[in-house]
mmCIF file of C-alpha atoms in Angstrom:
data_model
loop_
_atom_site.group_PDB
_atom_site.id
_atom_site.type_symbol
_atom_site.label_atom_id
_atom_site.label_comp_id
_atom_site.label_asym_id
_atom_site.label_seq_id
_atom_site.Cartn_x
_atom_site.Cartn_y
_atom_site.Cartn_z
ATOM 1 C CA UNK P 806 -12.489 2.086 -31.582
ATOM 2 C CA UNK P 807 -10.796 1.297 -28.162
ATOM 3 C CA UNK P 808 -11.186 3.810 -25.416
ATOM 4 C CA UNK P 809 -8.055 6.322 -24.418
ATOM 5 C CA UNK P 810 -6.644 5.589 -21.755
ATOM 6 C CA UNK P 811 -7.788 6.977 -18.068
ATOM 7 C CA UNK P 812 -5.301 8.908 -16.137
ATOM 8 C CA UNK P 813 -4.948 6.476 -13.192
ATOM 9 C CA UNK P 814 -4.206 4.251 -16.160
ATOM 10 C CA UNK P 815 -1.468 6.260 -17.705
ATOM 11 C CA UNK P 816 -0.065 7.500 -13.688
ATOM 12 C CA UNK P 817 0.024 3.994 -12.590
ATOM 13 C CA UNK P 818 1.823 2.989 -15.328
ATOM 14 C CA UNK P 819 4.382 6.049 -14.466
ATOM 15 C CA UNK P 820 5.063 4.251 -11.230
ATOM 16 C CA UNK P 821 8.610 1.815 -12.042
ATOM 17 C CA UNK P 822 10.190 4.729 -13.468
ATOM 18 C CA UNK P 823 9.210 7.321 -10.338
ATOM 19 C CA UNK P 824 10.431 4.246 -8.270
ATOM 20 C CA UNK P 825 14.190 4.044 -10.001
ATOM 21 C CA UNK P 826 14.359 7.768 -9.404
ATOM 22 C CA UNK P 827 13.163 8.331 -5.849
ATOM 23 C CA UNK P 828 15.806 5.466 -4.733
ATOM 24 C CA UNK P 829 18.878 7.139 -6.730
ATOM 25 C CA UNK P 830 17.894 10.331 -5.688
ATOM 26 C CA UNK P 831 16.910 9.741 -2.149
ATOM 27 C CA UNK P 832 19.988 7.300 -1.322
ATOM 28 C CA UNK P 833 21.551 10.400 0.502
ATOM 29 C CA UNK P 834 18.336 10.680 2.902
ATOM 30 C CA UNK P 835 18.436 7.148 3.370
ATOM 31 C CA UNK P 836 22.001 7.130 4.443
ATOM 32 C CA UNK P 837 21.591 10.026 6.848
ATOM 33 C CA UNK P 838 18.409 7.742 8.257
ATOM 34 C CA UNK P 839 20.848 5.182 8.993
ATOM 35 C CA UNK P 840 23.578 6.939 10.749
ATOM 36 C CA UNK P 841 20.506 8.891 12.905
ATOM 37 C CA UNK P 842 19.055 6.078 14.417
ATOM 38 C CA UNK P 843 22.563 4.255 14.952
ATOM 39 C CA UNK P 844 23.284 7.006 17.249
ATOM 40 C CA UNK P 845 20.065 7.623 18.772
ATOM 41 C CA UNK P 846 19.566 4.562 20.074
ATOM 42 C CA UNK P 847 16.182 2.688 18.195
ATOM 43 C CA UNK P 848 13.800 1.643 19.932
ATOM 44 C CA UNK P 849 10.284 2.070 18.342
ATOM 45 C CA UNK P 850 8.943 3.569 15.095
ATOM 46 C CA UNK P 851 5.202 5.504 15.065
ATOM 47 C CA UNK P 852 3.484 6.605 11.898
ATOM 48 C CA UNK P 853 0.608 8.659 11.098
ATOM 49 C CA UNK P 854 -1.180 8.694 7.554
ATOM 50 C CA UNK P 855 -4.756 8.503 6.778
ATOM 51 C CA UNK P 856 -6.280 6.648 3.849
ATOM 52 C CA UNK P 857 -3.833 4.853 1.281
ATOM 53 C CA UNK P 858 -1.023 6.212 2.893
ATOM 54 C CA UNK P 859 -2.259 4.805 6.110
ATOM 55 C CA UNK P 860 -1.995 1.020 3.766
ATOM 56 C CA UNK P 861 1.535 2.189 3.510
ATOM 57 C CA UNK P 862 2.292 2.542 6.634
ATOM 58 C CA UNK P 863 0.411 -0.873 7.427
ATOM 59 C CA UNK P 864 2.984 -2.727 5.148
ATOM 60 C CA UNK P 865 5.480 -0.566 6.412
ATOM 61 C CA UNK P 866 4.585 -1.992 10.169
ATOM 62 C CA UNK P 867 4.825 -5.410 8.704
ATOM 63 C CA UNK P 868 8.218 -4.928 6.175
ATOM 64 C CA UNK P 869 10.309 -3.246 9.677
ATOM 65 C CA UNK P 870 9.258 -5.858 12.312
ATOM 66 C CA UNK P 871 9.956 -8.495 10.103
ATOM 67 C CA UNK P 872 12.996 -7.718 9.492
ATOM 68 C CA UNK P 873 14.047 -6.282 12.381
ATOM 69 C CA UNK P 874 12.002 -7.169 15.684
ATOM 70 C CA UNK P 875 11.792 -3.236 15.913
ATOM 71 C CA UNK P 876 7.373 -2.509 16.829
ATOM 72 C CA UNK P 877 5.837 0.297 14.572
ATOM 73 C CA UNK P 878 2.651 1.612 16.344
ATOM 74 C CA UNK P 879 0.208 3.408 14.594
ATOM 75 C CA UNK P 880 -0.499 7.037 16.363
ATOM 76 C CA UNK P 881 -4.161 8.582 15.705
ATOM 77 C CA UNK P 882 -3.517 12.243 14.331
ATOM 78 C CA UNK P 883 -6.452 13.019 16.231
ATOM 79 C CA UNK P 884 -4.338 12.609 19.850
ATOM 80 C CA UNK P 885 -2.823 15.511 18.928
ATOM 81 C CA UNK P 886 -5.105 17.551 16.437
ATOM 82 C CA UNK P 887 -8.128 16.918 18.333
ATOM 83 C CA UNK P 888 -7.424 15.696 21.607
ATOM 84 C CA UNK P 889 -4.141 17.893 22.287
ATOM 85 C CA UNK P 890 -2.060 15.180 24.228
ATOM 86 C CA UNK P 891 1.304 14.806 24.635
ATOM 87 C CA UNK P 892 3.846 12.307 23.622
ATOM 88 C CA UNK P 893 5.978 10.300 25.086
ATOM 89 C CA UNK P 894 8.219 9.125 22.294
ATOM 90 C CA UNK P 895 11.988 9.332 23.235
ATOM 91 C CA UNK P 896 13.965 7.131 21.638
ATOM 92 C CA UNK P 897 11.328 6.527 18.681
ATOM 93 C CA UNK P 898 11.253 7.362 14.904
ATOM 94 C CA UNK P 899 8.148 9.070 13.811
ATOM 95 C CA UNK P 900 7.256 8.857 10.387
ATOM 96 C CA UNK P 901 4.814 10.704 8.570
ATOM 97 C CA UNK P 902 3.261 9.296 5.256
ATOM 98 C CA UNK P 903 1.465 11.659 3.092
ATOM 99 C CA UNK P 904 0.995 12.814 -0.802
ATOM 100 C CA UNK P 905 0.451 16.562 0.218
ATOM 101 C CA UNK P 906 2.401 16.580 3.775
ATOM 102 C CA UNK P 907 -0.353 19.590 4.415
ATOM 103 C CA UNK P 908 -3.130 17.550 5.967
ATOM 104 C CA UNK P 909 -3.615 19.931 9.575
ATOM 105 C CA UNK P 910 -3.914 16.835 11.712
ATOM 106 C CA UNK P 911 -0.687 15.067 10.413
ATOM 107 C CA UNK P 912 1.250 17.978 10.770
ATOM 108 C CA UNK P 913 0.310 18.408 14.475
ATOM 109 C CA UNK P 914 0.914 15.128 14.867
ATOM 110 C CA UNK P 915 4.787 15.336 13.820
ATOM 111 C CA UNK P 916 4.689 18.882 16.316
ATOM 112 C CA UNK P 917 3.488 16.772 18.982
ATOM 113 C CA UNK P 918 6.222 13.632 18.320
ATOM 114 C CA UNK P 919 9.091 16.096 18.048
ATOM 115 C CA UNK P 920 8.051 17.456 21.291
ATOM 116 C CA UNK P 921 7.618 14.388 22.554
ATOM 117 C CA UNK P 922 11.452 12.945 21.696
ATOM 118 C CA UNK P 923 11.065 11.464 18.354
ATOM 119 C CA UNK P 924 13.463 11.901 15.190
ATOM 120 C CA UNK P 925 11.076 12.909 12.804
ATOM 121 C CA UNK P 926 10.871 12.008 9.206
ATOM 122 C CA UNK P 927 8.383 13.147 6.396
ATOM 123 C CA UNK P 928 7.989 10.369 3.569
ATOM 124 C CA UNK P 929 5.955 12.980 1.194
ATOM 125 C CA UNK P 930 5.074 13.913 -2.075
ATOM 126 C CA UNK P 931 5.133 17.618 -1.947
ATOM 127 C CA UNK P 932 8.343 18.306 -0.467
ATOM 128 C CA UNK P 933 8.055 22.003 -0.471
ATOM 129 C CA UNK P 934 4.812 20.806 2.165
ATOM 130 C CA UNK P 935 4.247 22.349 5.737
ATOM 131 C CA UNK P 936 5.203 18.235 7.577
ATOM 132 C CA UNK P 937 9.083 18.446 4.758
ATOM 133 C CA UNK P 938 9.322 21.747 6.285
ATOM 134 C CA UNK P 939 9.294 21.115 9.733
ATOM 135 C CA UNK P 940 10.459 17.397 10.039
ATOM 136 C CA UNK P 941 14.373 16.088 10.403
ATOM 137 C CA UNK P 942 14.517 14.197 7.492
ATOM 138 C CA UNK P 943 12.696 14.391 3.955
ATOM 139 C CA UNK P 944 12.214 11.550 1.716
ATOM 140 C CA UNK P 945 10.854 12.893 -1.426
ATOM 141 C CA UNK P 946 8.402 10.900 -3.453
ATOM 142 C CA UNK P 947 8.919 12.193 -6.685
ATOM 143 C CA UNK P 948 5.961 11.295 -8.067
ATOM 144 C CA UNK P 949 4.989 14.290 -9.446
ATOM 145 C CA UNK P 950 1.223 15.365 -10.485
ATOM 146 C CA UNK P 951 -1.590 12.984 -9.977
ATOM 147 C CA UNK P 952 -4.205 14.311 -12.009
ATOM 148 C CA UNK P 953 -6.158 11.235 -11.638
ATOM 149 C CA UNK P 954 -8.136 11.147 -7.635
ATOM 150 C CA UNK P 955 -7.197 7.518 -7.223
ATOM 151 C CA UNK P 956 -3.368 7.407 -5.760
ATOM 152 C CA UNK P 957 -1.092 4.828 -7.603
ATOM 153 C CA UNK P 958 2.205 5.803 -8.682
ATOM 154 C CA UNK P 959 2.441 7.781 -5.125
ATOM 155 C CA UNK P 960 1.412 4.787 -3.162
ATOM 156 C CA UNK P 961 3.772 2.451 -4.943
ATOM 157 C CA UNK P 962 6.258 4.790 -4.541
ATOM 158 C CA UNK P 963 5.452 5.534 -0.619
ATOM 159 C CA UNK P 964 5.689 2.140 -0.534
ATOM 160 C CA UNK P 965 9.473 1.717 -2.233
ATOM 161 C CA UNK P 966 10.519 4.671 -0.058
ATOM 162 C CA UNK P 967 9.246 2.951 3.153
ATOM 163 C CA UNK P 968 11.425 -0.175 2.190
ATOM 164 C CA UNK P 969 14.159 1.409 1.387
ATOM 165 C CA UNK P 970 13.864 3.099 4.963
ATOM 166 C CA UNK P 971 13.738 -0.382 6.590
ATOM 167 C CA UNK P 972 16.775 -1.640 4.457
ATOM 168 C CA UNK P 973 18.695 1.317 5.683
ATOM 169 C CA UNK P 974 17.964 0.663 9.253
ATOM 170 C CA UNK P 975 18.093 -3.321 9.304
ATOM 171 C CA UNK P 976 20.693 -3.945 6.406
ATOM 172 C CA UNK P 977 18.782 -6.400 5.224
ATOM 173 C CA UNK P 978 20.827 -7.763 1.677
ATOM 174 C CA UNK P 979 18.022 -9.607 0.552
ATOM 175 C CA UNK P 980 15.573 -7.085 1.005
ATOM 176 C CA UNK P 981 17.603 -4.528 -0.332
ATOM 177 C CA UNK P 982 18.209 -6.535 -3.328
ATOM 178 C CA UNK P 983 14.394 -6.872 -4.346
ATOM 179 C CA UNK P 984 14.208 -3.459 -4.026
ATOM 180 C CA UNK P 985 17.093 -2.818 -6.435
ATOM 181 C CA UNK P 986 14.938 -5.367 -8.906
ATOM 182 C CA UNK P 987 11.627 -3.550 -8.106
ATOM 183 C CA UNK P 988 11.502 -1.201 -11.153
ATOM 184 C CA UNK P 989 12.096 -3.556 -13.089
ATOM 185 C CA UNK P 990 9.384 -6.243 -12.012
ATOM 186 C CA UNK P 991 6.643 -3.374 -11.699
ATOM 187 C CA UNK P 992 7.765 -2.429 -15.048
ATOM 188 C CA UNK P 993 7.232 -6.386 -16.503
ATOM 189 C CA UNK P 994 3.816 -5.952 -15.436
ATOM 190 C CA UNK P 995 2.733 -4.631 -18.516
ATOM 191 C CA UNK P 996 0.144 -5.961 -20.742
ATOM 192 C CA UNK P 997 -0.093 -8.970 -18.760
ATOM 193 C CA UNK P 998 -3.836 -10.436 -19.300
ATOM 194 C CA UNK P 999 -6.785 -10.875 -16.443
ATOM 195 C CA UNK P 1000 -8.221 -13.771 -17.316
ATOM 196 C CA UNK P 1001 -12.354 -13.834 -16.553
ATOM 197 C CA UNK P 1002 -11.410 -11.348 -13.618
ATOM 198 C CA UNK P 1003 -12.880 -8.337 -15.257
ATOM 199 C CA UNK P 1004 -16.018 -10.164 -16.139
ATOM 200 C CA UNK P 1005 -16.815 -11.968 -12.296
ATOM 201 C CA UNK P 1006 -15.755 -8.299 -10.291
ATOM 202 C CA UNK P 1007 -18.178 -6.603 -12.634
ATOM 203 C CA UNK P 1008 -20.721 -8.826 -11.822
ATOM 204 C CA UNK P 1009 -20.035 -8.740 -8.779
ATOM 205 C CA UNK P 1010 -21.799 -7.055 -5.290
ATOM 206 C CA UNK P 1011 -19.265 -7.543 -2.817
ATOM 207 C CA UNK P 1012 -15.524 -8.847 -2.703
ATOM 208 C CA UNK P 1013 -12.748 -10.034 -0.148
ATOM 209 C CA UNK P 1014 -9.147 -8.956 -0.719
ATOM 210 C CA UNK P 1015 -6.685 -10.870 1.356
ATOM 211 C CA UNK P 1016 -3.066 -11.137 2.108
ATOM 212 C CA UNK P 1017 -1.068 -11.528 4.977
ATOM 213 C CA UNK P 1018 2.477 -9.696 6.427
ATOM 214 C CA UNK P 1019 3.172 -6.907 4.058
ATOM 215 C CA UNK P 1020 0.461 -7.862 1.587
ATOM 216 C CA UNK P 1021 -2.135 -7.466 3.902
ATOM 217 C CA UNK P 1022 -1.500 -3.707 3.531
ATOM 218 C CA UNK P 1023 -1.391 -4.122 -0.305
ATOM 219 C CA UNK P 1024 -5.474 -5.734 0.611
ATOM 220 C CA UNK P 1025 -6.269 -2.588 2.238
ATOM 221 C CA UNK P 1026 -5.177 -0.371 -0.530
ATOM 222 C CA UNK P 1027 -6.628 -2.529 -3.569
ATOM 223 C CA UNK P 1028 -9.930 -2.601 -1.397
ATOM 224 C CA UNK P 1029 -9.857 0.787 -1.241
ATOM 225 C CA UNK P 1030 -9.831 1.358 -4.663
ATOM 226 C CA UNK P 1031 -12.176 -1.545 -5.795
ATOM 227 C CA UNK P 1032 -14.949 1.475 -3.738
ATOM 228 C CA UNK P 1033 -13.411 4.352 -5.168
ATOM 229 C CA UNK P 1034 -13.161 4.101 -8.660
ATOM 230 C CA UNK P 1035 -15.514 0.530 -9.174
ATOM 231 C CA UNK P 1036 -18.228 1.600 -6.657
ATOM 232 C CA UNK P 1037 -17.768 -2.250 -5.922
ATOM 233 C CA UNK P 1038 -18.178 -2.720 -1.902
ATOM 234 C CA UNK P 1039 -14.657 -5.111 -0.752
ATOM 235 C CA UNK P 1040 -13.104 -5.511 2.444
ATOM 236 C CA UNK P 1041 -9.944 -6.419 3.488
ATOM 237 C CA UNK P 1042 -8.669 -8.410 5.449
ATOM 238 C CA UNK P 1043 -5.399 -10.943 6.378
ATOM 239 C CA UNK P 1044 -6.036 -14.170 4.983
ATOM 240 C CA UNK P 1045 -5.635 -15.293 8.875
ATOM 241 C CA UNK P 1046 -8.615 -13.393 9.975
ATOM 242 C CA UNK P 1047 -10.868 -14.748 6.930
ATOM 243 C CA UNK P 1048 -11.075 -17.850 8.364
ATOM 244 C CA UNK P 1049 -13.275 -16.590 11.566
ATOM 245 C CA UNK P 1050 -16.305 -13.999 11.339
ATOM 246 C CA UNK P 1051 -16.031 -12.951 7.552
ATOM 247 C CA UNK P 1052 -16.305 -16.909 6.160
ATOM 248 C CA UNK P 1053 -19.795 -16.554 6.986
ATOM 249 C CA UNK P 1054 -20.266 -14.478 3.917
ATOM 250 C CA UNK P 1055 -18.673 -17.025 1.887
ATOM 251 C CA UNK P 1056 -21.014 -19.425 -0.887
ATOM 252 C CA UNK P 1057 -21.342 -20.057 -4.351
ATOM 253 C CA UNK P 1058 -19.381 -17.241 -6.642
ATOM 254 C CA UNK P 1059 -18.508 -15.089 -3.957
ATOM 255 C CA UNK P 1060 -15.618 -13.621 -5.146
ATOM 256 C CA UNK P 1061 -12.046 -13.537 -2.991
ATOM 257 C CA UNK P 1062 -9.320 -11.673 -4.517
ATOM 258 C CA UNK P 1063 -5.627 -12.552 -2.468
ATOM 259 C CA UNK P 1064 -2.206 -11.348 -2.802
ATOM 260 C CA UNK P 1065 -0.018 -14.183 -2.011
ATOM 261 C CA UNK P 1066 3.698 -13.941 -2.403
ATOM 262 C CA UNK P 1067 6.277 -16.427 -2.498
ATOM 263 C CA UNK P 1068 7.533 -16.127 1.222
ATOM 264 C CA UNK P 1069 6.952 -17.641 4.529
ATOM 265 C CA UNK P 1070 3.336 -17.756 4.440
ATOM 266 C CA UNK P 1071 2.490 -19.156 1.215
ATOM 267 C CA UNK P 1072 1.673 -23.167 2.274
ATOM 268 C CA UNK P 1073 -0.822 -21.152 4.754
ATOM 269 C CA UNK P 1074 -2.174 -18.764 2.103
ATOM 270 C CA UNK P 1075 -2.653 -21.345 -0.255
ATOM 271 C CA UNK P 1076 -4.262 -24.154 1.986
ATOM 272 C CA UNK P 1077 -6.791 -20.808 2.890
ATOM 273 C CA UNK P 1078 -7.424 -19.993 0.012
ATOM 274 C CA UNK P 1079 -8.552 -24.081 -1.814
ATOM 275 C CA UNK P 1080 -10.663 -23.748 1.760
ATOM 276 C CA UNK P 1081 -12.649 -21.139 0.318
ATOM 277 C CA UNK P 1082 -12.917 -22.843 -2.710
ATOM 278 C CA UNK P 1083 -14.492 -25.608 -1.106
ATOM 279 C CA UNK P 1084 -17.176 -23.333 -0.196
ATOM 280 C CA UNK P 1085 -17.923 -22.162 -3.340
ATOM 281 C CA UNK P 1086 -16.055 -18.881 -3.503
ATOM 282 C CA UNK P 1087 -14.818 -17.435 -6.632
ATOM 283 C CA UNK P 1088 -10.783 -17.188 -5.867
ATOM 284 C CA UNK P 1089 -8.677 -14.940 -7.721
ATOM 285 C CA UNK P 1090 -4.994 -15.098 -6.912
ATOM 286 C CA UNK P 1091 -1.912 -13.311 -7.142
ATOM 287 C CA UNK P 1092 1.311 -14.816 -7.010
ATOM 288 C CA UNK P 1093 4.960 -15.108 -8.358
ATOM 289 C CA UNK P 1094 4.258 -18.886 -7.844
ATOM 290 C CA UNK P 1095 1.945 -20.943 -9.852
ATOM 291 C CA UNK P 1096 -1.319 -21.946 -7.191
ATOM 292 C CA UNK P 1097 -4.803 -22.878 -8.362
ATOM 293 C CA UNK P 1098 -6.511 -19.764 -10.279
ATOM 294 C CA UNK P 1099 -3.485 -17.479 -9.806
ATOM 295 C CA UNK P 1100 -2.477 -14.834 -12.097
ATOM 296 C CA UNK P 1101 1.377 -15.553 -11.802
ATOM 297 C CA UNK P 1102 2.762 -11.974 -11.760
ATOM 298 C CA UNK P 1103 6.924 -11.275 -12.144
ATOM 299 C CA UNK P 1104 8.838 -11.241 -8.829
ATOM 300 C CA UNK P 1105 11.118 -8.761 -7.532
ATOM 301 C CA UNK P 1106 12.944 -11.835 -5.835
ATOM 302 C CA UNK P 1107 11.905 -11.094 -2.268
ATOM 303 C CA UNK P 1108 8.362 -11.882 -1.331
ATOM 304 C CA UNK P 1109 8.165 -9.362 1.177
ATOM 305 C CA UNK P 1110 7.942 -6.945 -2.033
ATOM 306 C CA UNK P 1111 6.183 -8.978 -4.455
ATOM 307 C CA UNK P 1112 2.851 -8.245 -3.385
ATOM 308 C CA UNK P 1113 3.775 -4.429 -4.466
ATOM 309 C CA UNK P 1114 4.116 -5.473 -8.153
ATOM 310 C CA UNK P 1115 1.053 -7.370 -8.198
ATOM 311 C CA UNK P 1116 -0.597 -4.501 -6.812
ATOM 312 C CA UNK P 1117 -0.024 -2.530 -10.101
ATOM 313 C CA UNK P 1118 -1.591 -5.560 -12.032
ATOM 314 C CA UNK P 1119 -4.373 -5.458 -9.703
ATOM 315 C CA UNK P 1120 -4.560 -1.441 -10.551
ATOM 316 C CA UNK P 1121 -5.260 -2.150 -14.312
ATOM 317 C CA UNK P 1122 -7.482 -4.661 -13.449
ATOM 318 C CA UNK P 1123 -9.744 -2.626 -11.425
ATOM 319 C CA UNK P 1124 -9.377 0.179 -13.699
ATOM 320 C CA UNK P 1125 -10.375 -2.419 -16.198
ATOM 321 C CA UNK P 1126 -13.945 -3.246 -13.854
ATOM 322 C CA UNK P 1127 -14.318 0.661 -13.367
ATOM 323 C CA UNK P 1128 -14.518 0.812 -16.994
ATOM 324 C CA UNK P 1129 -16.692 -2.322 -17.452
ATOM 325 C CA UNK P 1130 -19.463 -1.055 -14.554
ATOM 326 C CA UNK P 1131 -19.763 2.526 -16.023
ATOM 327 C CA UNK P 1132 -17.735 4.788 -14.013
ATOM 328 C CA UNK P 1133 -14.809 6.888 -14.837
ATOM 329 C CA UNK P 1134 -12.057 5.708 -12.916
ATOM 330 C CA UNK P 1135 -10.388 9.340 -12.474
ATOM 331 C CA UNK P 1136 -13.367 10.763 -10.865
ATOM 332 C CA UNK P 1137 -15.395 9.077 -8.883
ATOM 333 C CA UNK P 1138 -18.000 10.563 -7.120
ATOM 334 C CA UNK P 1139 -18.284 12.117 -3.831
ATOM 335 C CA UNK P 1140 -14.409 12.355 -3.662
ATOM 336 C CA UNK P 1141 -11.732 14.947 -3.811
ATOM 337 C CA UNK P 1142 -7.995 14.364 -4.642
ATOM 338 C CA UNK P 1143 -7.004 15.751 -1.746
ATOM 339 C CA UNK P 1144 -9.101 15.919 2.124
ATOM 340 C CA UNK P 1145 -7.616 17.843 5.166
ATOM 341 C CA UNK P 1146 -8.733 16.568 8.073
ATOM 342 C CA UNK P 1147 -8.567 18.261 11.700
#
């Protein structure tokens, strides 16, 4: 008799209809966005988040200067939390990524950037939260409950909303028009097979996740949760970067997992990734395009996005290898669904 299913499971599979929501319903805060930082005057973006919804912000980073030339800058909640130093930011956006928006160092953060000159805006789940409350505008996740400690509907979702905040700024028709598809490709995810994935990563000791652009913030998330809920040690980095220091690591079945979309670094991705082939390495791929041992995964029809819907095939899969190596994926141990940090 087949196991039921865990509640990451169930959640993640929750996340293309939160997505079709939260854009419907937060179109209005999108729009207001828009008209803010036309008459501003943009010149930077800052973020604060810790943990997945610090991978957010990372693909975030990548999704806005992309498509815009605008810089995002990361600000450590601990300048202001800790450290109790002022901000310059006039002229910026400060955005604040968070499931509970009550984290005490995030919300000093957003004091300390509203002091300093920035517009403020709170991309959260809990929008009855102490960083909705205070900040100029609220995009509401809409994710509801996570029961489950491993974020995934609220990380795809932080992820959608973070999109749609760079469509509203740059205007970008393509991008907005992968985003309007996005429900729909996270939703044709389902039931799609692994292949001998399960079987190497539970094998396995240690594990690479690549991508570059916006999927190398998808990496950082799905290493995250190979350690959370797998107990199976990855790190992330861009596919760039794995070609220096971490190659070293590289022989004979060493397993590299890489999100690689169908956009302007793909010929580069791939050529990196038969490399480490060469070597020996065990490459799993994940791709709208067909490549050499790629899982080819639905598009959204913007590759900027893509690696977002193979991200909730990579959650079932990992959910799959949590199963596999003994652990209950909903609680892994040592960790709490939600950690306020100072």
């Amino acid at each position: 008799m087949s196991k039921p299913k865990s509640l990451m499971l169930r959640e993640a599979g929750q996340a293309p209809q939160v997505v079709a929501e939260m854009l419907v319903r937060e179109a209005p805060a999108f729009a207001a966005l828009a008209r803010a930082v036309s008459a501003r005057g943009l010149r930077l973006f800052s973020t604060a988040a810790r943990g997945s919804s610090d991978h957010a912000a990372t693909v975030f980073k990548y999704l806005m200067e992309i498509e815009t030339g605008v810089p995002v800058v990361s600000i450590g909640p601990s300048v202001a939390s800790v450290y109790h130093r002022p901000l310059r930011l006039e002229g910026a956006v400060h955005v604040t990524i968070s499931q509970s928006g009550a984290s005490p160092d995030i919300v000093a953060l957003q004091a300390a950037a509203k002091v300093g000159g920035a517009l403020t805006v709170a991309v959260v789940n809990v929008t009855e939260s102490p960083v909705a409350a205070a900040a100029d505008i609220v995009i509401g996740l809409g994710a509801g409950e996570e029961r489950s400690i491993a974020a995934t509907k609220s990380f795809i979702a932080s992820v959608a909303a973070l999109a749609g905040v760079v469509t509203a700024v740059g205007g970008s028709a393509a991008l907005a028009r992968g985003l309007a598809r996005l429900p729909e490709a996270l939703a044709a995810t389902e039931g799609l097979e692994f292949g001998d994935a399960v079987k190497v990563l539970t094998g396995a000791t240690s594990l690479f996740v690549a991508g570059r652009g916006p999927g190398y913030g998808i990496a950082l998330e799905a290493a995250l949760k190979a350690k959370e809920t797998a107990a199976l040690h990855a790190e992330a980095f861009s596919l760039a970067e794995l070609q220096h220091g971490p190659m070293r690591l590289v022989g004979p079945g060493f397993p590299v997992l890489a999100f690689v979309p169908d956009d302007a670094g793909f010929d580069g991705n791939q050529q990196t990734l038969a490399r480490l082939r060469g070597m020996g390495a065990r490459t799993f791929a994940l791709s709208s395009r067909p490549i050499a041992g790629a899982d080819v995964l639905p598009s959204c029809g913007s590759g900027l996005l893509d690696p977002l819907v193979a991200l909730l095939h990579y959650y079932r899969l990992i959910e799959a290898v949590a199963r596999a190596r003994g652990h209950d994926p909903d609680r892994p141990a040592n960790l709490a669904k939600v950690t306020e940090t100072l």
